[in-house]
PDB file of C-alpha atoms and ligand atoms in Angstrom:
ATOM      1  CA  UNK A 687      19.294  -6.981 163.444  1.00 93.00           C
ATOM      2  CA  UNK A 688      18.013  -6.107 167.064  1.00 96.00           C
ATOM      3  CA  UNK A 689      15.617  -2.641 166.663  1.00 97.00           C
ATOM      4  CA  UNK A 690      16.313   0.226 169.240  1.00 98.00           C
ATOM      5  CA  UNK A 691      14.069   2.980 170.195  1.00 98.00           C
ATOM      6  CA  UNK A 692      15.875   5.442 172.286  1.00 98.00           C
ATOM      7  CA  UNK A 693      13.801   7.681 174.883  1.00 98.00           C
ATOM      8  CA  UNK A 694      14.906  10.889 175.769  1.00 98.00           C
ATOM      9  CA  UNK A 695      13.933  13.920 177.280  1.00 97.00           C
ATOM     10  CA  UNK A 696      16.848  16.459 177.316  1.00 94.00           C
ATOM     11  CA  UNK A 697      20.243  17.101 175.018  1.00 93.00           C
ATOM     12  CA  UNK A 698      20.534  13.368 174.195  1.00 97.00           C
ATOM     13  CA  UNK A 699      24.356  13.270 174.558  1.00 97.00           C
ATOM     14  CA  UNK A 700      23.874   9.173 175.683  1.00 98.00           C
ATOM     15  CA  UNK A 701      21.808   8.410 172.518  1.00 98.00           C
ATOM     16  CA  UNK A 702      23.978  10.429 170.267  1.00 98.00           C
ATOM     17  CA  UNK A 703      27.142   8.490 171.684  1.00 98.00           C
ATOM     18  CA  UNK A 704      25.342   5.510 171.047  1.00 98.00           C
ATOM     19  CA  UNK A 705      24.267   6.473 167.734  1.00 98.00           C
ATOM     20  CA  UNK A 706      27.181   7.490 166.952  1.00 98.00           C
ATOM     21  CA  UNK A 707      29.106   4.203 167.838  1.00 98.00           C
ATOM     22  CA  UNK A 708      26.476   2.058 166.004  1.00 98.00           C
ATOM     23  CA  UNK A 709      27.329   4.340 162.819  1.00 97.00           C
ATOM     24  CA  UNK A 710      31.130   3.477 163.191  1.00 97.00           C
ATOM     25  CA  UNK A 711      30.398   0.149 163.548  1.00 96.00           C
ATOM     26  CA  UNK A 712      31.830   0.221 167.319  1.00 96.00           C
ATOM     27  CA  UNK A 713      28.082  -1.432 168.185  1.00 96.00           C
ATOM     28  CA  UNK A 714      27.011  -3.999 165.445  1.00 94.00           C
ATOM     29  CA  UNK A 715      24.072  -6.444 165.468  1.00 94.00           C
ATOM     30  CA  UNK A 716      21.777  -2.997 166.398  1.00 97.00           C
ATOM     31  CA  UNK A 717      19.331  -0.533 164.167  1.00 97.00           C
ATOM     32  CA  UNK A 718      18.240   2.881 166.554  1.00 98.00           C
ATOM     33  CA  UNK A 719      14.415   2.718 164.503  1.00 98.00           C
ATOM     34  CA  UNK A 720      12.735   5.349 166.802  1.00 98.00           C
ATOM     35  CA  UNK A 721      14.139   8.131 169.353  1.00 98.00           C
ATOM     36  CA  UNK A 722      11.065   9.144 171.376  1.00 98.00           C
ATOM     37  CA  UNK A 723      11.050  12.338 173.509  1.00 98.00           C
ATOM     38  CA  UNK A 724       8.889  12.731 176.271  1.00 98.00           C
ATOM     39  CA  UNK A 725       8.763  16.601 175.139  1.00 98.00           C
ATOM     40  CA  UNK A 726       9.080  18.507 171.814  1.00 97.00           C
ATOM     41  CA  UNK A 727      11.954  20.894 173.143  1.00 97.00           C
ATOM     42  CA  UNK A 728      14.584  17.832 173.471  1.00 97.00           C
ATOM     43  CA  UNK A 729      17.863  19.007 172.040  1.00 95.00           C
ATOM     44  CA  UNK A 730      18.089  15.586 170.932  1.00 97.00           C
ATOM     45  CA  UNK A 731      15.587  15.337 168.933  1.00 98.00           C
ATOM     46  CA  UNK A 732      17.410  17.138 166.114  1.00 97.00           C
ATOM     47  CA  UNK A 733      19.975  15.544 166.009  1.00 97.00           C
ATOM     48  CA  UNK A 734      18.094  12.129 165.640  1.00 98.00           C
ATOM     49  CA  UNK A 735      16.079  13.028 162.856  1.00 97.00           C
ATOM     50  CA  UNK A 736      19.380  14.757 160.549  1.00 97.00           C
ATOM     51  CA  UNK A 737      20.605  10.980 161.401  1.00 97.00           C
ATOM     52  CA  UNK A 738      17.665  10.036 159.614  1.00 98.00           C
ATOM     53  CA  UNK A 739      16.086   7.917 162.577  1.00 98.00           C
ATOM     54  CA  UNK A 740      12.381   8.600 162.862  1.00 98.00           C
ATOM     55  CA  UNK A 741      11.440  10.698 165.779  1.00 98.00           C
ATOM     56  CA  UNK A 742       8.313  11.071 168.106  1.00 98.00           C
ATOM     57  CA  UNK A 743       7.514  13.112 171.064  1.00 98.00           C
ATOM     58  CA  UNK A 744       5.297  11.170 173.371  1.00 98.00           C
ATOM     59  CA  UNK A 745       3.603  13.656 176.354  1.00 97.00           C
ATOM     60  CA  UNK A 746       2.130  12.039 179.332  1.00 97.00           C
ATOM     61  CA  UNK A 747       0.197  15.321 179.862  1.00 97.00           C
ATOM     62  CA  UNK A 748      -3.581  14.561 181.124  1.00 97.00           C
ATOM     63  CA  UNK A 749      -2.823  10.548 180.151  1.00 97.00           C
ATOM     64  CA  UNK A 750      -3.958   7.628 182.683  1.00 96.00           C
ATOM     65  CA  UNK A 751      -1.354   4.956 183.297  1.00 94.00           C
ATOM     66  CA  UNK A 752      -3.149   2.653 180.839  1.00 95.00           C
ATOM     67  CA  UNK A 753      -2.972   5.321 177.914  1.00 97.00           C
ATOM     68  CA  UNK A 754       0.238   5.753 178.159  1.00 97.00           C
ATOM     69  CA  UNK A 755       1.204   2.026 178.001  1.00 97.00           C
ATOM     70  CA  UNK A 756      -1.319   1.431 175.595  1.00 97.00           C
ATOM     71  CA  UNK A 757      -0.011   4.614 173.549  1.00 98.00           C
ATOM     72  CA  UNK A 758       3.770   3.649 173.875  1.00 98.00           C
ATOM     73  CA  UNK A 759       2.994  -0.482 173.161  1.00 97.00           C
ATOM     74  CA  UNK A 760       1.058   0.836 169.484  1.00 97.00           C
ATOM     75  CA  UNK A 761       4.371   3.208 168.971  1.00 98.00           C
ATOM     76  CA  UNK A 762       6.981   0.323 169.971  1.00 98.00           C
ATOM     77  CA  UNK A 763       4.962  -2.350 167.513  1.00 97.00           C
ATOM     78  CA  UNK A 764       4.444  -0.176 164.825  1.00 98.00           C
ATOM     79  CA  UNK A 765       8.442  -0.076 164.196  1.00 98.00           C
ATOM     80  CA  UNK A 766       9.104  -3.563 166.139  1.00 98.00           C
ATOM     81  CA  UNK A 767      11.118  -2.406 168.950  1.00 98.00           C
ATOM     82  CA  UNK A 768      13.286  -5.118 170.138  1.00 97.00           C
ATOM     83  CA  UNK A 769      15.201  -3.383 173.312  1.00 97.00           C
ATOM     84  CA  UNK A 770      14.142   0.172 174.559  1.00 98.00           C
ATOM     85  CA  UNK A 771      17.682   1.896 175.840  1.00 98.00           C
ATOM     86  CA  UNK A 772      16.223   5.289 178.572  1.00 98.00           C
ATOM     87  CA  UNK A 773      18.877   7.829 177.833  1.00 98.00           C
ATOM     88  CA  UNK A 774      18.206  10.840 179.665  1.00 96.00           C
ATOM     89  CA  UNK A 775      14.512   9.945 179.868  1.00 96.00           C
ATOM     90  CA  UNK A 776      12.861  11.380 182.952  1.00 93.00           C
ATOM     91  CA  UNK A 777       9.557   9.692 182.772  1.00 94.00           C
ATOM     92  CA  UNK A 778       8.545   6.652 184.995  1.00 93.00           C
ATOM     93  CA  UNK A 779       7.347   4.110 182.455  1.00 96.00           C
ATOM     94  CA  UNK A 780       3.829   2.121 183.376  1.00 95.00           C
ATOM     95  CA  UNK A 781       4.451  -1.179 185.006  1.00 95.00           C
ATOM     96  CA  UNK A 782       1.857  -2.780 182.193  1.00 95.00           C
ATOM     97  CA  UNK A 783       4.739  -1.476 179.788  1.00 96.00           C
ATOM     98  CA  UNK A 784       8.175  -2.881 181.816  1.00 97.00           C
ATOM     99  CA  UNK A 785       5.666  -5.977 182.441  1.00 96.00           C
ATOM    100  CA  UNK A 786       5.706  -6.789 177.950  1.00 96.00           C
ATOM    101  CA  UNK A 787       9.296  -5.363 177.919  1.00 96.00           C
ATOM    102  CA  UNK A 788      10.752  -7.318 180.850  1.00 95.00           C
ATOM    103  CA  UNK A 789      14.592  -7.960 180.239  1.00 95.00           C
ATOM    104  CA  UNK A 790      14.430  -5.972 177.048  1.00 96.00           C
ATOM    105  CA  UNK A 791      14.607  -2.086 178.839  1.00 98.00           C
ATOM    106  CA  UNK A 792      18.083  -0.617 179.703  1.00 98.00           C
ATOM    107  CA  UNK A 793      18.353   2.727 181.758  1.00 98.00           C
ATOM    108  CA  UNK A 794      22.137   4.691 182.613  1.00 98.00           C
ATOM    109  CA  UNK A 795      22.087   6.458 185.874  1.00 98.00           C
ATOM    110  CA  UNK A 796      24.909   8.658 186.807  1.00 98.00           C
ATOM    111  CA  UNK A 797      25.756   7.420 190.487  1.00 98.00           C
ATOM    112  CA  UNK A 798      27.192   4.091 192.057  1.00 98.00           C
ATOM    113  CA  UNK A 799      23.796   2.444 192.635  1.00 98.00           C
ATOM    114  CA  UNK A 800      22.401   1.887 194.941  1.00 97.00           C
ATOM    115  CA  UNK A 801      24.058   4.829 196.401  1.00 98.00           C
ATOM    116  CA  UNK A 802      22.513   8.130 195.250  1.00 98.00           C
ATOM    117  CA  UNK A 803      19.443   6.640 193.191  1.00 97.00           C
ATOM    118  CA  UNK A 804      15.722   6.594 193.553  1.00 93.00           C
ATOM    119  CA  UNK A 805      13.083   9.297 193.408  1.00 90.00           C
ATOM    120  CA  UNK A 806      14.395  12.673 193.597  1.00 90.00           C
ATOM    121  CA  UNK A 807      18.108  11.507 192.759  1.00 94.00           C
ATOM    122  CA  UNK A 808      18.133  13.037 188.780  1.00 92.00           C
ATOM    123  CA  UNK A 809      20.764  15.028 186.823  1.00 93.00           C
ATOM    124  CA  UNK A 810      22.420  17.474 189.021  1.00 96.00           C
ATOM    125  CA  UNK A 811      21.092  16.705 192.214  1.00 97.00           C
ATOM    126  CA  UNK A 812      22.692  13.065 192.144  1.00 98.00           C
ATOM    127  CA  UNK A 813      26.258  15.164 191.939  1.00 98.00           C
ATOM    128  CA  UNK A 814      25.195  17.689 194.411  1.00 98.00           C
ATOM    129  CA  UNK A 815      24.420  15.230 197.114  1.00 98.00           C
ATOM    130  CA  UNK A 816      27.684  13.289 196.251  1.00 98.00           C
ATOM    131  CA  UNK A 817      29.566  16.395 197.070  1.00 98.00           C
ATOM    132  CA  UNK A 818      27.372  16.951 200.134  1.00 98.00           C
ATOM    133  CA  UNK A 819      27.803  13.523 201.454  1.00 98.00           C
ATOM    134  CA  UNK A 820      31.877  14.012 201.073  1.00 98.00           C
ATOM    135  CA  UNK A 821      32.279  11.048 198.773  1.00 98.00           C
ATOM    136  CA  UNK A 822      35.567  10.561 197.270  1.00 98.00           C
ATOM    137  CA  UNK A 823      34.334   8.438 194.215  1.00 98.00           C
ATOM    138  CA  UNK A 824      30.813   7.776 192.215  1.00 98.00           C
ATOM    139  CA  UNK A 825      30.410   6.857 188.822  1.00 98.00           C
ATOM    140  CA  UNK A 826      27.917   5.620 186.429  1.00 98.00           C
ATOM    141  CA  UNK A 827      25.324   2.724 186.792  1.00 98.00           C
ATOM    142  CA  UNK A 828      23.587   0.880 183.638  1.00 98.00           C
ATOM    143  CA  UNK A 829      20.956  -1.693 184.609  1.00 98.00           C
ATOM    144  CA  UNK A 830      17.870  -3.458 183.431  1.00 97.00           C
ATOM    145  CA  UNK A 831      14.440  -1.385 184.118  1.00 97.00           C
ATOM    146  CA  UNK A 832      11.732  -3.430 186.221  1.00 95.00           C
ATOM    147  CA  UNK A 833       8.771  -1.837 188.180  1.00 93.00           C
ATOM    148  CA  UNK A 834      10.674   0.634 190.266  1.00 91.00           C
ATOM    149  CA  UNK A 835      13.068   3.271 190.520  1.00 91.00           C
ATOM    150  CA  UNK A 836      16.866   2.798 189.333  1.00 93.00           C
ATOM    151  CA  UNK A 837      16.384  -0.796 191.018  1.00 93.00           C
ATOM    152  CA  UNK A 838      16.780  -3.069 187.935  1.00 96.00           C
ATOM    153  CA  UNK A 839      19.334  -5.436 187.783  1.00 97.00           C
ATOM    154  CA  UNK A 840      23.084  -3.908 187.139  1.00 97.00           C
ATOM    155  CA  UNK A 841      24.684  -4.721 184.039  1.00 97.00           C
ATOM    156  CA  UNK A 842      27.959  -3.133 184.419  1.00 98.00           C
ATOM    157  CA  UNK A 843      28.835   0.000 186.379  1.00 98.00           C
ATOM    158  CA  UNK A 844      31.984   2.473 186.273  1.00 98.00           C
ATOM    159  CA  UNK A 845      33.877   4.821 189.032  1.00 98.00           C
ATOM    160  CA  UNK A 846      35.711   7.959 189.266  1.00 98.00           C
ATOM    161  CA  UNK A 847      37.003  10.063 191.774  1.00 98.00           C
ATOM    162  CA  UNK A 848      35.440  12.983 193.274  1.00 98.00           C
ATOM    163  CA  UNK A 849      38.098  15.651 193.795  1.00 98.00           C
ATOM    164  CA  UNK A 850      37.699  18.277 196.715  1.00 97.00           C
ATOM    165  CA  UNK A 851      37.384  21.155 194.698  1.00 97.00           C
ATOM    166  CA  UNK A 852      34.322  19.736 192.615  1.00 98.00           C
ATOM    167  CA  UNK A 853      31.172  21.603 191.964  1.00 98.00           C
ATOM    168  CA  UNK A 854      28.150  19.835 190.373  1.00 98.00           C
ATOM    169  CA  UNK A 855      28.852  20.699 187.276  1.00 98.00           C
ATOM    170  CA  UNK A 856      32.290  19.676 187.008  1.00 98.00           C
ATOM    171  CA  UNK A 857      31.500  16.492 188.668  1.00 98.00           C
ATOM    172  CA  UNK A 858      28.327  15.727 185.832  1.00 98.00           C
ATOM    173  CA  UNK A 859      30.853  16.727 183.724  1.00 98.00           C
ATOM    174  CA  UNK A 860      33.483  13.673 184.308  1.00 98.00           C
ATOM    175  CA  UNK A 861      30.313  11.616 185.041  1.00 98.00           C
ATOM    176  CA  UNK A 862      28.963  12.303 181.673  1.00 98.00           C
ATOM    177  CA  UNK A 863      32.479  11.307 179.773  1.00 98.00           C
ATOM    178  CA  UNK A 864      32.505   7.782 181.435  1.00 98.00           C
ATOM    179  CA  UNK A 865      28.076   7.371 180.859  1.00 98.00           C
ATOM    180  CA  UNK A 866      29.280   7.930 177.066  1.00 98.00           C
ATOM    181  CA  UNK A 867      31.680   5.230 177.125  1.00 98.00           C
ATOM    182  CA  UNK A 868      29.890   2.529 179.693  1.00 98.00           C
ATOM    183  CA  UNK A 869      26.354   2.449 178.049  1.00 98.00           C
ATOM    184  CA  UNK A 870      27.494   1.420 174.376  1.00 98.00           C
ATOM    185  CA  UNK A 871      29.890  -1.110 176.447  1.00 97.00           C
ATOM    186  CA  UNK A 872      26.795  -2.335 178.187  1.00 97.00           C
ATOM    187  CA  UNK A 873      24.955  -2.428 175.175  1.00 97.00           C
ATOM    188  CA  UNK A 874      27.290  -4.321 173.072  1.00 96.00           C
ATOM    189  CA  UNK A 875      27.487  -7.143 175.894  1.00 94.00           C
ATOM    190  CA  UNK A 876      23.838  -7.496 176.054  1.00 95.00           C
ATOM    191  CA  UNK A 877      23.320  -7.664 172.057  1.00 95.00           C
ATOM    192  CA  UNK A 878      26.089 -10.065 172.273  1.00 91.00           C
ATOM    193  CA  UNK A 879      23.926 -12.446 175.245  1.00 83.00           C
ATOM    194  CA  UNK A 880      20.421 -12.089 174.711  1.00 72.00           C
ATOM    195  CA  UNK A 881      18.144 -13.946 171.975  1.00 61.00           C
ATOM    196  CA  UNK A 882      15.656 -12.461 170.496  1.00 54.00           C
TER     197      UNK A 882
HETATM  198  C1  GRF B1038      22.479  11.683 182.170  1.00 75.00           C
HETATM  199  O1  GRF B1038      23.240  12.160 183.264  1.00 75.00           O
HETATM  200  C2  GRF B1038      21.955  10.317 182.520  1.00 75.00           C
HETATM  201  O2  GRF B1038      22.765   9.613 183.415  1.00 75.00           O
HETATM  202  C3  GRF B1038      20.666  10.611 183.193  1.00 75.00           C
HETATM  203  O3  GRF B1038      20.159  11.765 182.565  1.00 75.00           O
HETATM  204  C4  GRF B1038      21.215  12.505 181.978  1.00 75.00           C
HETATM  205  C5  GRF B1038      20.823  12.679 180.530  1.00 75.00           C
HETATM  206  O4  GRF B1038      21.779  13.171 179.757  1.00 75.00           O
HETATM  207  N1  GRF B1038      19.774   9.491 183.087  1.00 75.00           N
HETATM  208  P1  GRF B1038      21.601  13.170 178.149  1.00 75.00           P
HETATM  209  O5  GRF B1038      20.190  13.638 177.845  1.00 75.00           O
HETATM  210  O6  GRF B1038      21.843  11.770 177.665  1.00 75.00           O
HETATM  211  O7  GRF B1038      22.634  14.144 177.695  1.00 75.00           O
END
């Protein structure tokens, strides 16, 4: 049984779909031990802990780099985290951290990378410079996390269209629908792959 810790920062609707398909047995070979928050006011949070996964809320406030590996490391041992799946999490994670973890950290980004990715390219703004640049598809990326930004190796990625008539929100909105469908897809392939 592979262990999961989840990170989020915001409503957790990835890790909930996730959870969710692990609990109906859509994801097998996988145990979510630990959804960490990189703040206490994650919707998500809630929800993970009436699921009766342990929960933590890890701050990077006033931390060096090397606290916050070391400080994540002692959290991911203590429940021995196999594969860490960033849902939503809008933290960059120390390279001392992707270094032990290499291979082992998924992230879901909500463009076509490497269009639309990088620093600065997060939740809405992603959709709102689709729109801008007149794009008539995106979709959703899920890749493997190494030392920079959204520039991991893909694991499987998704389109749609974008429609004239699209605001932001609408767009995240049919964005969202296919992230909840690709990442457990993504995850199931890689449980069904890699040895641990
Ligand atoms: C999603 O759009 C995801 O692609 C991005 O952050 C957003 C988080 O959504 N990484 P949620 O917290 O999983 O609902």
């Amino acid at each position: 049984m592979i262990n999961l810790a989840i990170f989020i920062s915001g409503s957790g609707s990835n890790m909930k779909a996730i959870v969710e398909n692990i609990k109906q047995n859509k994801i097998t070979g996988a145990k979510p031990v630990l959804v960490l928050s990189s703040t206490a006011k994650a919707g998500g949070l809630e929800y993970a802990k009436n699921s009766g996964i342990d929960t933590a809320v890890f701050s990077y406030k006033g931390l060096s780099n090397e606290q916050i590996s070391d400080g994540l490391i002692e959290l991911l041992d203590k429940y021995d985290v196999d594969l860490i799946i960033l849902a939503g999490f809008i933290k960059i994670l120390p390279e001392k951290l992707v270094k032990k973890y290499q291979g082992k950290i998924l992230n879901i980004h909500p463009s076509l990378i490497p269009k639309f990715c990088g620093k600065g390219f997060y939740g809405l703004k992603v959709h709102e410079a689709v729109i801008k640049a007149g794009e008539t598809e995106t979709g959703v990326t899920v890749h493997y996390v190494d030392e920079g930004v959204d520039t991991g190796q893909i694991i499987l990625q998704r389109s749609c269209p974008v429609y004239k008539d699209d605001t932001p929100e609408v767009l995240q909105k049919r964005v969202l629908k296919i992230e909840h469908e690709i990442y457990s897809e993504a995850l199931s392939v890689i449980l069904s792959t890699l040895s641990f």
